[in-house]
Every structure is written in C-alpha cells, then in structure tokens.
Amino acid sequence: MFVRGYAVLALLVLSAASPMAVADDLRIAAWNLEHLDDTDGEGCVGRKPADYAALARRIRELEADIVAFQEVENAAAAQRVFPVSEWRIEMSHRPPTRPGRSCWHKPDARLGHLATGFAVRHGIAYRRNPDLQALGSRDTFQRWATDITVTAGDRDLRLLSVHLRTGCWGTGQDGDSRAREACATLRGQIEHLRDWADARRTQGTAFVILGDFNRRLTLAGDWAWRRLSSPAAPLRLLTRGVPFRCDPRYPEFIDHMVIGGGAEAMSVTGSFREVPAQGPHPDHCAIAAEFRLGLSKQD
C-alpha cells in the first residue's frame, strides 16, 4: 500500500510557506461506484452500513488526492464514503431523474439518479468549470460530465469526469441492430469529447478525461479511439498496454484515463494502476495515476 495520502497536503502547505521549490505530485483516480445511494437499502444495490464502511475503507487505501466518481446519486451519497472532514465534493448539475426502469439484477428496485462528480482532498486548490452538458444530448438519463481545474505549483490541470452511454462496448455491438441507438449516442458523445479536448488544446491547457467510457478503447482499430485521438491531434490512453484484471468475464478496460494538452509531460511514468476487487465491491474497479504538476515557484 502506498503511504503518501497526506504527504501531498504537507507539500502543498510547505510550498505556500517556503521559498524553496517543491514538487507537486497528485494521485488522481477514477471509480464508478455502482449506484451509490444516500439511503441504506435503496436503489439497485441496496447497501447496508457495513457496505458503505467497506467502500470508505477501500477509498482510504487508494490514497488518492482526487477521485473522479460516477454512478453517485447526490452529494449526500458521496459523503457517506468521502467524509466531509477530509474531502470536498463536486457533483454535476444535471437535474435529478425520477426512479425509472427496474434494475436488471434487482427487479423489485428502480434505477435512480446517476451522477458524475469529484472528491477533492482539503488543501488542494481547484476551481469549478461548467458541466459538459452536451454529453446528455436530449436524453435526460445520459450523464453530464463534471469539469474542474486543479492548480498546484505554477500549473493547471483540467479534469473531466465522464460516464458515457452503455451498450456499445466493442465490435460485438457495432454490427448489432439491437445496439444501433446506443452506438449512435456514444458516437455523438465521443464527438463532444473531441471538441472539448480540441478547445483545451487551443487554450494551451493540460487535461485528463477520466471515468467510465463504456467502450473498450484499447482494442485494435477501435472507431471511438480513432475519433477521439487523431494523428493530427493525438491523445494518450493510459490503459493501453495494461493487463485488465478487474473482472475475468471481460477482456478489456471500459474505464479509462485519456490525457493531452501537455498532461503527457505531467504523467509519472509507470504510476498507472488498477485497484483489484476485494470483498463487497462495485462492479467496476478503481484506476489511478500520478501527475507531477511542476515546481512551485516562490518569490
């Protein structure tokens, strides 16, 4: 286990008070928390207090400084596993959806609101940007992306927490008429992400798009990756070349970190990792990587 969670905060405080140059390293993670509800027993998972406690413990073991999360009902739900004494919570502003269709694995329960967001440790400077609402299109169920800019040292890093349309995971769905609508929605969302990335590049802003893409982007020749990263404007996919071990039923990642605009130089080589499942666990695994935002320069 990495022993560094609060060491980063100490560095940030030291950099503000000392004339010395101090490296600002951040461990940034993404995790789809699988229908995290604010109430015991509610929603598609129906967690008990012990389940929330176990999930909070796993988050502590992750030792991340920032977590981009998905499938969280609201801020109250997030605070059950990210305590307010340690974290600040940012949620997408998409209007809450009413309970909808039955949960696929729990027919007596209804699918509730699923939101993206961030948990940011106290002491880390950031600002909130407008949500990327275009990912929702005209479908009120599709998630908006939460957008923040983290500032450490003398540089910024823009972070976008995403949860894209499910049902078009790979080549098996691309030619399936039953997945036509899902794939069409996903194509539109990928185009919006490319536009967002292009705008950041034009601004000269380093960025990370992270979360649940619901697409196996690492597959050879994948159309979604070709649309998102072009030879003229290449991006880097941190999941590429990394063995996927979260769920033996599936061959590839659908949760990813995509970096560009200068974030490539900030990414710490070899730091990307997947956190394996353990005990009661969401149906996704957390992923994490470290970023070095430069040297803080004090007058």
PDB file of C-alpha atoms in Angstrom:
ATOM      1  CA  MET A   1       0.000   0.000   0.000  1.00  0.00           C
ATOM      2  CA  PHE A   2       1.268   3.485  -0.790  1.00  0.00           C
ATOM      3  CA  VAL A   3       1.924   5.663   2.236  1.00  0.00           C
ATOM      4  CA  ARG A   4       1.525   9.154   0.889  1.00  0.00           C
ATOM      5  CA  GLY A   5      -2.102  10.353   1.186  1.00  0.00           C
ATOM      6  CA  TYR A   6      -1.494  13.315   3.445  1.00  0.00           C
ATOM      7  CA  ALA A   7       2.120  13.807   2.465  1.00  0.00           C
ATOM      8  CA  VAL A   8       0.861  15.656  -0.622  1.00  0.00           C
ATOM      9  CA  LEU A   9      -1.099  18.058   1.548  1.00  0.00           C
ATOM     10  CA  ALA A  10       2.002  18.731   3.618  1.00  0.00           C
ATOM     11  CA  LEU A  11       3.910  19.521   0.439  1.00  0.00           C
ATOM     12  CA  LEU A  12       1.225  21.911  -0.702  1.00  0.00           C
ATOM     13  CA  VAL A  13       1.263  23.745   2.621  1.00  0.00           C
ATOM     14  CA  LEU A  14       5.060  23.832   2.612  1.00  0.00           C
ATOM     15  CA  SER A  15       5.160  25.204  -0.921  1.00  0.00           C
ATOM     16  CA  ALA A  16       2.987  28.127   0.148  1.00  0.00           C
ATOM     17  CA  ALA A  17       5.195  28.991   3.087  1.00  0.00           C
ATOM     18  CA  SER A  18       8.708  28.243   1.888  1.00  0.00           C
ATOM     19  CA  PRO A  19      10.933  29.930  -0.699  1.00  0.00           C
ATOM     20  CA  MET A  20      12.209  26.518  -1.751  1.00  0.00           C
ATOM     21  CA  ALA A  21      10.915  24.798  -4.894  1.00  0.00           C
ATOM     22  CA  VAL A  22       8.758  21.796  -4.029  1.00  0.00           C
ATOM     23  CA  ALA A  23       7.419  19.209  -6.471  1.00  0.00           C
ATOM     24  CA  ASP A  24       3.617  18.997  -6.521  1.00  0.00           C
ATOM     25  CA  ASP A  25       2.537  15.388  -7.139  1.00  0.00           C
ATOM     26  CA  LEU A  26      -1.101  14.334  -7.175  1.00  0.00           C
ATOM     27  CA  ARG A  27      -2.563  10.870  -7.306  1.00  0.00           C
ATOM     28  CA  ILE A  28      -5.735  11.109  -9.388  1.00  0.00           C
ATOM     29  CA  ALA A  29      -8.219   8.233  -9.521  1.00  0.00           C
ATOM     30  CA  ALA A  30     -11.482   7.327 -11.233  1.00  0.00           C
ATOM     31  CA  TRP A  31     -14.098   4.947  -9.906  1.00  0.00           C
ATOM     32  CA  ASN A  32     -17.631   4.023 -10.931  1.00  0.00           C
ATOM     33  CA  LEU A  33     -19.179   3.348  -7.512  1.00  0.00           C
ATOM     34  CA  GLU A  34     -22.167   1.348  -8.829  1.00  0.00           C
ATOM     35  CA  HIS A  35     -25.430   3.005  -7.885  1.00  0.00           C
ATOM     36  CA  LEU A  36     -24.189   4.648  -4.696  1.00  0.00           C
ATOM     37  CA  ASP A  37     -27.369   5.750  -2.946  1.00  0.00           C
ATOM     38  CA  ASP A  38     -27.675   8.089   0.019  1.00  0.00           C
ATOM     39  CA  THR A  39     -30.019   5.741   1.940  1.00  0.00           C
ATOM     40  CA  ASP A  40     -29.468   2.274   3.369  1.00  0.00           C
ATOM     41  CA  GLY A  41     -31.150  -0.454   1.334  1.00  0.00           C
ATOM     42  CA  GLU A  42     -32.260   1.825  -1.518  1.00  0.00           C
ATOM     43  CA  GLY A  43     -31.513   1.672  -5.234  1.00  0.00           C
ATOM     44  CA  CYS A  44     -30.129  -1.035  -7.453  1.00  0.00           C
ATOM     45  CA  VAL A  45     -27.529  -2.236  -4.943  1.00  0.00           C
ATOM     46  CA  GLY A  46     -29.258  -1.664  -1.605  1.00  0.00           C
ATOM     47  CA  ARG A  47     -26.160  -1.278   0.560  1.00  0.00           C
ATOM     48  CA  LYS A  48     -26.010  -1.821   4.296  1.00  0.00           C
ATOM     49  CA  PRO A  49     -23.973   0.355   6.696  1.00  0.00           C
ATOM     50  CA  ALA A  50     -21.183  -2.234   6.628  1.00  0.00           C
ATOM     51  CA  ASP A  51     -21.034  -1.938   2.832  1.00  0.00           C
ATOM     52  CA  TYR A  52     -20.598   1.841   2.983  1.00  0.00           C
ATOM     53  CA  ALA A  53     -17.900   1.394   5.629  1.00  0.00           C
ATOM     54  CA  ALA A  54     -16.069  -1.156   3.488  1.00  0.00           C
ATOM     55  CA  LEU A  55     -16.209   1.151   0.474  1.00  0.00           C
ATOM     56  CA  ALA A  56     -14.911   4.084   2.530  1.00  0.00           C
ATOM     57  CA  ARG A  57     -12.059   1.886   3.722  1.00  0.00           C
ATOM     58  CA  ARG A  58     -11.170   0.950   0.147  1.00  0.00           C
ATOM     59  CA  ILE A  59     -11.123   4.643  -0.776  1.00  0.00           C
ATOM     60  CA  ARG A  60      -8.708   5.331   2.079  1.00  0.00           C
ATOM     61  CA  GLU A  61      -6.468   2.505   0.863  1.00  0.00           C
ATOM     62  CA  LEU A  62      -6.486   4.020  -2.618  1.00  0.00           C
ATOM     63  CA  GLU A  63      -4.696   7.041  -1.100  1.00  0.00           C
ATOM     64  CA  ALA A  64      -5.828   9.312  -3.906  1.00  0.00           C
ATOM     65  CA  ASP A  65      -5.799  13.067  -3.695  1.00  0.00           C
ATOM     66  CA  ILE A  66      -8.649  13.463  -6.201  1.00  0.00           C
ATOM     67  CA  VAL A  67     -11.260  10.887  -7.194  1.00  0.00           C
ATOM     68  CA  ALA A  68     -13.464  11.281 -10.277  1.00  0.00           C
ATOM     69  CA  PHE A  69     -16.552   9.211  -9.489  1.00  0.00           C
ATOM     70  CA  GLN A  70     -19.588   8.003 -11.414  1.00  0.00           C
ATOM     71  CA  GLU A  71     -22.993   6.480 -10.539  1.00  0.00           C
ATOM     72  CA  VAL A  72     -23.467   8.502  -7.355  1.00  0.00           C
ATOM     73  CA  GLU A  73     -26.976   9.666  -6.528  1.00  0.00           C
ATOM     74  CA  ASN A  74     -26.132  13.006  -4.932  1.00  0.00           C
ATOM     75  CA  ALA A  75     -23.677  14.793  -2.635  1.00  0.00           C
ATOM     76  CA  ALA A  76     -25.150  13.125   0.455  1.00  0.00           C
ATOM     77  CA  ALA A  77     -24.417   9.717  -1.072  1.00  0.00           C
ATOM     78  CA  ALA A  78     -20.851  10.751  -1.904  1.00  0.00           C
ATOM     79  CA  GLN A  79     -20.288  12.000   1.639  1.00  0.00           C
ATOM     80  CA  ARG A  80     -21.109   8.555   3.028  1.00  0.00           C
ATOM     81  CA  VAL A  81     -17.806   7.294   1.629  1.00  0.00           C
ATOM     82  CA  PHE A  82     -15.895  10.589   1.246  1.00  0.00           C
ATOM     83  CA  PRO A  83     -16.245  12.179   4.721  1.00  0.00           C
ATOM     84  CA  VAL A  84     -16.563  15.963   4.790  1.00  0.00           C
ATOM     85  CA  SER A  85     -13.715  16.150   7.298  1.00  0.00           C
ATOM     86  CA  GLU A  86     -11.331  15.033   4.523  1.00  0.00           C
ATOM     87  CA  TRP A  87     -12.977  15.813   1.178  1.00  0.00           C
ATOM     88  CA  ARG A  88     -14.826  18.460  -0.780  1.00  0.00           C
ATOM     89  CA  ILE A  89     -17.484  17.152  -3.159  1.00  0.00           C
ATOM     90  CA  GLU A  90     -18.362  18.495  -6.598  1.00  0.00           C
ATOM     91  CA  MET A  91     -21.372  16.992  -8.395  1.00  0.00           C
ATOM     92  CA  SER A  92     -22.695  17.517 -11.884  1.00  0.00           C
ATOM     93  CA  HIS A  93     -25.658  19.898 -12.055  1.00  0.00           C
ATOM     94  CA  ARG A  94     -27.805  17.641 -14.213  1.00  0.00           C
ATOM     95  CA  PRO A  95     -31.378  17.754 -12.840  1.00  0.00           C
ATOM     96  CA  PRO A  96     -32.219  14.664 -10.771  1.00  0.00           C
ATOM     97  CA  THR A  97     -34.030  11.968 -12.684  1.00  0.00           C
ATOM     98  CA  ARG A  98     -37.035  10.204 -11.230  1.00  0.00           C
ATOM     99  CA  PRO A  99     -36.751   6.474 -10.474  1.00  0.00           C
ATOM    100  CA  GLY A 100     -37.026   4.752 -13.838  1.00  0.00           C
ATOM    101  CA  ARG A 101     -36.905   1.215 -15.131  1.00  0.00           C
ATOM    102  CA  SER A 102     -36.275  -1.821 -12.967  1.00  0.00           C
ATOM    103  CA  CYS A 103     -32.710  -2.663 -12.049  1.00  0.00           C
ATOM    104  CA  TRP A 104     -31.511  -5.502 -14.273  1.00  0.00           C
ATOM    105  CA  HIS A 105     -30.297  -7.626 -11.336  1.00  0.00           C
ATOM    106  CA  LYS A 106     -32.920  -6.461  -8.808  1.00  0.00           C
ATOM    107  CA  PRO A 107     -36.359  -6.340 -10.479  1.00  0.00           C
ATOM    108  CA  ASP A 108     -38.131  -5.035  -7.368  1.00  0.00           C
ATOM    109  CA  ALA A 109     -35.947  -1.891  -7.279  1.00  0.00           C
ATOM    110  CA  ARG A 110     -35.922   1.121  -9.583  1.00  0.00           C
ATOM    111  CA  LEU A 111     -32.958   2.737 -11.289  1.00  0.00           C
ATOM    112  CA  GLY A 112     -32.350   6.124  -9.690  1.00  0.00           C
ATOM    113  CA  HIS A 113     -30.286   9.210 -10.480  1.00  0.00           C
ATOM    114  CA  LEU A 114     -26.706   8.547 -11.608  1.00  0.00           C
ATOM    115  CA  ALA A 115     -24.332  11.495 -11.443  1.00  0.00           C
ATOM    116  CA  THR A 116     -20.669  12.175 -12.093  1.00  0.00           C
ATOM    117  CA  GLY A 117     -18.501  14.211  -9.781  1.00  0.00           C
ATOM    118  CA  PHE A 118     -15.235  14.660  -7.918  1.00  0.00           C
ATOM    119  CA  ALA A 119     -13.980  14.222  -4.392  1.00  0.00           C
ATOM    120  CA  VAL A 120     -11.038  16.556  -3.730  1.00  0.00           C
ATOM    121  CA  ARG A 121      -8.964  16.398  -0.570  1.00  0.00           C
ATOM    122  CA  HIS A 122      -8.916  19.516   1.609  1.00  0.00           C
ATOM    123  CA  GLY A 123      -5.865  21.636   0.891  1.00  0.00           C
ATOM    124  CA  ILE A 124      -5.852  21.076  -2.861  1.00  0.00           C
ATOM    125  CA  ALA A 125      -6.696  24.187  -4.853  1.00  0.00           C
ATOM    126  CA  TYR A 126      -9.207  23.901  -7.682  1.00  0.00           C
ATOM    127  CA  ARG A 127     -11.981  25.790  -9.396  1.00  0.00           C
ATOM    128  CA  ARG A 128     -15.246  24.555 -10.820  1.00  0.00           C
ATOM    129  CA  ASN A 129     -15.983  24.863 -14.544  1.00  0.00           C
ATOM    130  CA  PRO A 130     -19.386  24.479 -16.211  1.00  0.00           C
ATOM    131  CA  ASP A 131     -20.530  20.898 -16.772  1.00  0.00           C
ATOM    132  CA  LEU A 132     -20.166  19.416 -20.225  1.00  0.00           C
ATOM    133  CA  GLN A 133     -23.925  19.198 -20.715  1.00  0.00           C
ATOM    134  CA  ALA A 134     -23.636  18.181 -24.371  1.00  0.00           C
ATOM    135  CA  LEU A 135     -22.951  14.585 -23.302  1.00  0.00           C
ATOM    136  CA  GLY A 136     -26.563  14.419 -22.128  1.00  0.00           C
ATOM    137  CA  SER A 137     -27.928  15.313 -25.562  1.00  0.00           C
ATOM    138  CA  ARG A 138     -31.730  15.138 -25.477  1.00  0.00           C
ATOM    139  CA  ASP A 139     -31.756  12.083 -23.233  1.00  0.00           C
ATOM    140  CA  THR A 140     -32.397  13.157 -19.637  1.00  0.00           C
ATOM    141  CA  PHE A 141     -30.846   9.919 -18.379  1.00  0.00           C
ATOM    142  CA  GLN A 142     -27.449  10.450 -20.043  1.00  0.00           C
ATOM    143  CA  ARG A 143     -24.903  11.887 -17.667  1.00  0.00           C
ATOM    144  CA  TRP A 144     -23.300  15.312 -17.840  1.00  0.00           C
ATOM    145  CA  ALA A 145     -19.545  15.471 -17.262  1.00  0.00           C
ATOM    146  CA  THR A 146     -18.225  17.306 -14.205  1.00  0.00           C
ATOM    147  CA  ASP A 147     -15.367  19.691 -15.006  1.00  0.00           C
ATOM    148  CA  ILE A 148     -12.774  21.130 -12.605  1.00  0.00           C
ATOM    149  CA  THR A 149      -9.343  22.749 -12.910  1.00  0.00           C
ATOM    150  CA  VAL A 150      -6.747  21.763 -10.324  1.00  0.00           C
ATOM    151  CA  THR A 151      -3.963  24.208  -9.502  1.00  0.00           C
ATOM    152  CA  ALA A 152      -0.718  23.053  -7.935  1.00  0.00           C
ATOM    153  CA  GLY A 153       2.584  24.846  -8.055  1.00  0.00           C
ATOM    154  CA  ASP A 154       2.598  27.104 -11.089  1.00  0.00           C
ATOM    155  CA  ARG A 155       0.467  24.961 -13.421  1.00  0.00           C
ATOM    156  CA  ASP A 156      -3.146  23.956 -14.016  1.00  0.00           C
ATOM    157  CA  LEU A 157      -4.598  20.567 -14.878  1.00  0.00           C
ATOM    158  CA  ARG A 158      -8.164  20.356 -16.213  1.00  0.00           C
ATOM    159  CA  LEU A 159     -10.114  17.225 -15.194  1.00  0.00           C
ATOM    160  CA  LEU A 160     -13.345  15.936 -16.747  1.00  0.00           C
ATOM    161  CA  SER A 161     -15.282  13.127 -15.007  1.00  0.00           C
ATOM    162  CA  VAL A 162     -17.347  11.228 -17.583  1.00  0.00           C
ATOM    163  CA  HIS A 163     -19.892   8.419 -17.743  1.00  0.00           C
ATOM    164  CA  LEU A 164     -20.831   7.653 -21.347  1.00  0.00           C
ATOM    165  CA  ARG A 165     -23.710   5.694 -22.844  1.00  0.00           C
ATOM    166  CA  THR A 166     -23.691   1.971 -22.103  1.00  0.00           C
ATOM    167  CA  GLY A 167     -24.480  -0.789 -24.581  1.00  0.00           C
ATOM    168  CA  CYS A 168     -21.845  -0.191 -27.288  1.00  0.00           C
ATOM    169  CA  TRP A 169     -18.779  -1.685 -25.656  1.00  0.00           C
ATOM    170  CA  GLY A 170     -16.945  -3.085 -28.687  1.00  0.00           C
ATOM    171  CA  THR A 171     -17.063  -4.766 -32.070  1.00  0.00           C
ATOM    172  CA  GLY A 172     -19.722  -7.194 -30.881  1.00  0.00           C
ATOM    173  CA  GLN A 173     -22.209  -4.332 -30.653  1.00  0.00           C
ATOM    174  CA  ASP A 174     -21.021  -2.264 -33.633  1.00  0.00           C
ATOM    175  CA  GLY A 175     -22.798  -4.502 -36.118  1.00  0.00           C
ATOM    176  CA  ASP A 176     -25.730  -5.463 -33.926  1.00  0.00           C
ATOM    177  CA  SER A 177     -29.008  -3.782 -34.844  1.00  0.00           C
ATOM    178  CA  ARG A 178     -30.133  -4.030 -31.213  1.00  0.00           C
ATOM    179  CA  ALA A 179     -27.267  -1.726 -30.204  1.00  0.00           C
ATOM    180  CA  ARG A 180     -27.790   0.803 -33.014  1.00  0.00           C
ATOM    181  CA  GLU A 181     -29.280   3.505 -30.782  1.00  0.00           C
ATOM    182  CA  ALA A 182     -26.656   3.027 -28.058  1.00  0.00           C
ATOM    183  CA  CYS A 183     -23.804   3.213 -30.553  1.00  0.00           C
ATOM    184  CA  ALA A 184     -25.255   6.313 -32.218  1.00  0.00           C
ATOM    185  CA  THR A 185     -25.490   8.071 -28.842  1.00  0.00           C
ATOM    186  CA  LEU A 186     -21.954   7.046 -27.954  1.00  0.00           C
ATOM    187  CA  ARG A 187     -20.634   8.365 -31.284  1.00  0.00           C
ATOM    188  CA  GLY A 188     -22.192  11.729 -30.548  1.00  0.00           C
ATOM    189  CA  GLN A 189     -20.672  11.781 -27.074  1.00  0.00           C
ATOM    190  CA  ILE A 190     -17.217  10.926 -28.427  1.00  0.00           C
ATOM    191  CA  GLU A 191     -17.528  13.848 -30.872  1.00  0.00           C
ATOM    192  CA  HIS A 192     -18.368  16.194 -27.988  1.00  0.00           C
ATOM    193  CA  LEU A 193     -15.355  14.941 -26.041  1.00  0.00           C
ATOM    194  CA  ARG A 194     -13.116  15.538 -29.043  1.00  0.00           C
ATOM    195  CA  ASP A 195     -14.455  19.103 -29.339  1.00  0.00           C
ATOM    196  CA  TRP A 196     -13.815  19.642 -25.620  1.00  0.00           C
ATOM    197  CA  ALA A 197     -10.256  18.287 -25.956  1.00  0.00           C
ATOM    198  CA  ASP A 198      -9.610  20.472 -29.010  1.00  0.00           C
ATOM    199  CA  ALA A 199     -10.757  23.544 -27.079  1.00  0.00           C
ATOM    200  CA  ARG A 200      -8.377  22.739 -24.210  1.00  0.00           C
ATOM    201  CA  ARG A 201      -5.510  22.264 -26.644  1.00  0.00           C
ATOM    202  CA  THR A 202      -6.269  25.631 -28.265  1.00  0.00           C
ATOM    203  CA  GLN A 203      -6.177  27.230 -24.815  1.00  0.00           C
ATOM    204  CA  GLY A 204      -2.865  25.540 -24.038  1.00  0.00           C
ATOM    205  CA  THR A 205      -4.428  23.705 -21.079  1.00  0.00           C
ATOM    206  CA  ALA A 206      -3.286  20.258 -19.968  1.00  0.00           C
ATOM    207  CA  PHE A 207      -6.193  17.892 -19.357  1.00  0.00           C
ATOM    208  CA  VAL A 208      -7.335  14.444 -18.285  1.00  0.00           C
ATOM    209  CA  ILE A 209     -10.650  12.904 -19.351  1.00  0.00           C
ATOM    210  CA  LEU A 210     -11.346  10.073 -16.941  1.00  0.00           C
ATOM    211  CA  GLY A 211     -14.092   7.759 -15.825  1.00  0.00           C
ATOM    212  CA  ASP A 212     -16.488   5.253 -17.347  1.00  0.00           C
ATOM    213  CA  PHE A 213     -16.329   5.428 -21.145  1.00  0.00           C
ATOM    214  CA  ASN A 214     -18.366   2.200 -21.531  1.00  0.00           C
ATOM    215  CA  ARG A 215     -16.114   1.391 -24.500  1.00  0.00           C
ATOM    216  CA  ARG A 216     -13.072  -0.849 -24.949  1.00  0.00           C
ATOM    217  CA  LEU A 217     -10.890   1.881 -26.398  1.00  0.00           C
ATOM    218  CA  THR A 218      -7.723  -0.226 -26.320  1.00  0.00           C
ATOM    219  CA  LEU A 219      -8.997  -2.713 -28.928  1.00  0.00           C
ATOM    220  CA  ALA A 220      -7.036  -2.530 -32.178  1.00  0.00           C
ATOM    221  CA  GLY A 221      -8.600  -0.110 -34.657  1.00  0.00           C
ATOM    222  CA  ASP A 222     -11.421   0.925 -32.326  1.00  0.00           C
ATOM    223  CA  TRP A 223     -13.544   3.588 -34.039  1.00  0.00           C
ATOM    224  CA  ALA A 224     -14.190   5.503 -30.804  1.00  0.00           C
ATOM    225  CA  TRP A 225     -10.499   5.938 -30.114  1.00  0.00           C
ATOM    226  CA  ARG A 226      -9.791   6.908 -33.735  1.00  0.00           C
ATOM    227  CA  ARG A 227     -12.453   9.628 -33.470  1.00  0.00           C
ATOM    228  CA  LEU A 228     -11.191  10.881 -30.121  1.00  0.00           C
ATOM    229  CA  SER A 229      -7.467  10.824 -30.936  1.00  0.00           C
ATOM    230  CA  SER A 230      -6.390  11.678 -34.475  1.00  0.00           C
ATOM    231  CA  PRO A 231      -2.871  11.709 -35.987  1.00  0.00           C
ATOM    232  CA  ALA A 232      -3.109  15.498 -36.209  1.00  0.00           C
ATOM    233  CA  ALA A 233      -4.171  15.833 -32.570  1.00  0.00           C
ATOM    234  CA  PRO A 234      -3.039  12.685 -30.738  1.00  0.00           C
ATOM    235  CA  LEU A 235      -4.021  11.888 -27.177  1.00  0.00           C
ATOM    236  CA  ARG A 236      -2.577   9.288 -24.829  1.00  0.00           C
ATOM    237  CA  LEU A 237      -4.605   6.422 -23.366  1.00  0.00           C
ATOM    238  CA  LEU A 238      -3.145   5.340 -20.028  1.00  0.00           C
ATOM    239  CA  THR A 239      -4.959   2.000 -20.052  1.00  0.00           C
ATOM    240  CA  ARG A 240      -3.239   0.910 -23.254  1.00  0.00           C
ATOM    241  CA  GLY A 241      -0.858  -1.982 -22.736  1.00  0.00           C
ATOM    242  CA  VAL A 242      -2.023  -2.588 -19.156  1.00  0.00           C
ATOM    243  CA  PRO A 243      -3.487  -6.028 -18.287  1.00  0.00           C
ATOM    244  CA  PHE A 244      -7.140  -5.822 -17.222  1.00  0.00           C
ATOM    245  CA  ARG A 245      -7.778  -7.905 -14.082  1.00  0.00           C
ATOM    246  CA  CYS A 246     -10.916  -6.437 -12.506  1.00  0.00           C
ATOM    247  CA  ASP A 247     -13.440  -8.930 -13.902  1.00  0.00           C
ATOM    248  CA  PRO A 248     -12.367 -12.164 -15.631  1.00  0.00           C
ATOM    249  CA  ARG A 249     -15.598 -12.164 -17.658  1.00  0.00           C
ATOM    250  CA  TYR A 250     -14.396  -9.191 -19.710  1.00  0.00           C
ATOM    251  CA  PRO A 251     -11.191  -8.762 -21.742  1.00  0.00           C
ATOM    252  CA  GLU A 252     -10.510  -5.034 -21.663  1.00  0.00           C
ATOM    253  CA  PHE A 253     -10.931  -1.814 -19.717  1.00  0.00           C
ATOM    254  CA  ILE A 254     -14.021   0.342 -20.200  1.00  0.00           C
ATOM    255  CA  ASP A 255     -12.853   2.829 -17.540  1.00  0.00           C
ATOM    256  CA  HIS A 256     -10.029   4.969 -18.849  1.00  0.00           C
ATOM    257  CA  MET A 257      -7.753   7.958 -18.410  1.00  0.00           C
ATOM    258  CA  VAL A 258      -7.169   9.985 -21.587  1.00  0.00           C
ATOM    259  CA  ILE A 259      -4.552  12.733 -21.382  1.00  0.00           C
ATOM    260  CA  GLY A 260      -3.499  15.557 -23.667  1.00  0.00           C
ATOM    261  CA  GLY A 261      -2.648  19.219 -23.998  1.00  0.00           C
ATOM    262  CA  GLY A 262       0.608  18.821 -22.091  1.00  0.00           C
ATOM    263  CA  ALA A 263      -0.609  16.403 -19.409  1.00  0.00           C
ATOM    264  CA  GLU A 264       1.614  13.804 -21.081  1.00  0.00           C
ATOM    265  CA  ALA A 265       4.655  15.564 -19.620  1.00  0.00           C
ATOM    266  CA  MET A 266       2.997  15.660 -16.181  1.00  0.00           C
ATOM    267  CA  SER A 267       2.127  11.944 -16.097  1.00  0.00           C
ATOM    268  CA  VAL A 268       4.512   9.971 -13.883  1.00  0.00           C
ATOM    269  CA  THR A 269       5.813   7.035 -15.896  1.00  0.00           C
ATOM    270  CA  GLY A 270       4.724   3.658 -14.544  1.00  0.00           C
ATOM    271  CA  SER A 271       2.319   5.116 -11.976  1.00  0.00           C
ATOM    272  CA  PHE A 272      -0.929   3.944 -13.614  1.00  0.00           C
ATOM    273  CA  ARG A 273      -2.589   1.085 -11.779  1.00  0.00           C
ATOM    274  CA  GLU A 274      -5.856  -0.740 -11.408  1.00  0.00           C
ATOM    275  CA  VAL A 275      -7.076  -1.466  -7.888  1.00  0.00           C
ATOM    276  CA  PRO A 276      -8.239  -5.101  -7.697  1.00  0.00           C
ATOM    277  CA  ALA A 277     -11.653  -6.096  -6.398  1.00  0.00           C
ATOM    278  CA  GLN A 278     -11.815  -7.162  -2.772  1.00  0.00           C
ATOM    279  CA  GLY A 279     -14.811  -8.347  -0.794  1.00  0.00           C
ATOM    280  CA  PRO A 280     -18.092  -6.458  -1.354  1.00  0.00           C
ATOM    281  CA  HIS A 281     -17.113  -4.321  -4.285  1.00  0.00           C
ATOM    282  CA  PRO A 282     -18.658  -2.175  -7.025  1.00  0.00           C
ATOM    283  CA  ASP A 283     -18.892  -3.757 -10.474  1.00  0.00           C
ATOM    284  CA  HIS A 284     -16.013  -1.546 -11.673  1.00  0.00           C
ATOM    285  CA  CYS A 285     -12.509  -1.249 -10.258  1.00  0.00           C
ATOM    286  CA  ALA A 286     -10.765   1.995  -9.446  1.00  0.00           C
ATOM    287  CA  ILE A 287      -7.934   3.178 -11.654  1.00  0.00           C
ATOM    288  CA  ALA A 288      -5.301   5.716 -10.615  1.00  0.00           C
ATOM    289  CA  ALA A 289      -2.197   7.508 -11.850  1.00  0.00           C
ATOM    290  CA  GLU A 290       0.161  10.163 -10.544  1.00  0.00           C
ATOM    291  CA  PHE A 291       0.760  13.551 -12.112  1.00  0.00           C
ATOM    292  CA  ARG A 292       3.611  15.941 -11.428  1.00  0.00           C
ATOM    293  CA  LEU A 293       2.343  19.447 -11.984  1.00  0.00           C
ATOM    294  CA  GLY A 294       5.739  21.098 -11.917  1.00  0.00           C
ATOM    295  CA  LEU A 295       7.658  23.119  -9.389  1.00  0.00           C
ATOM    296  CA  SER A 296       6.054  25.726  -7.209  1.00  0.00           C
ATOM    297  CA  LYS A 297       7.998  28.955  -7.620  1.00  0.00           C
ATOM    298  CA  GLN A 298       8.003  31.296  -4.688  1.00  0.00           C
ATOM    299  CA  ASP A 299       9.239  34.895  -4.804  1.00  0.00           C
TER     300      ASP A 299
END
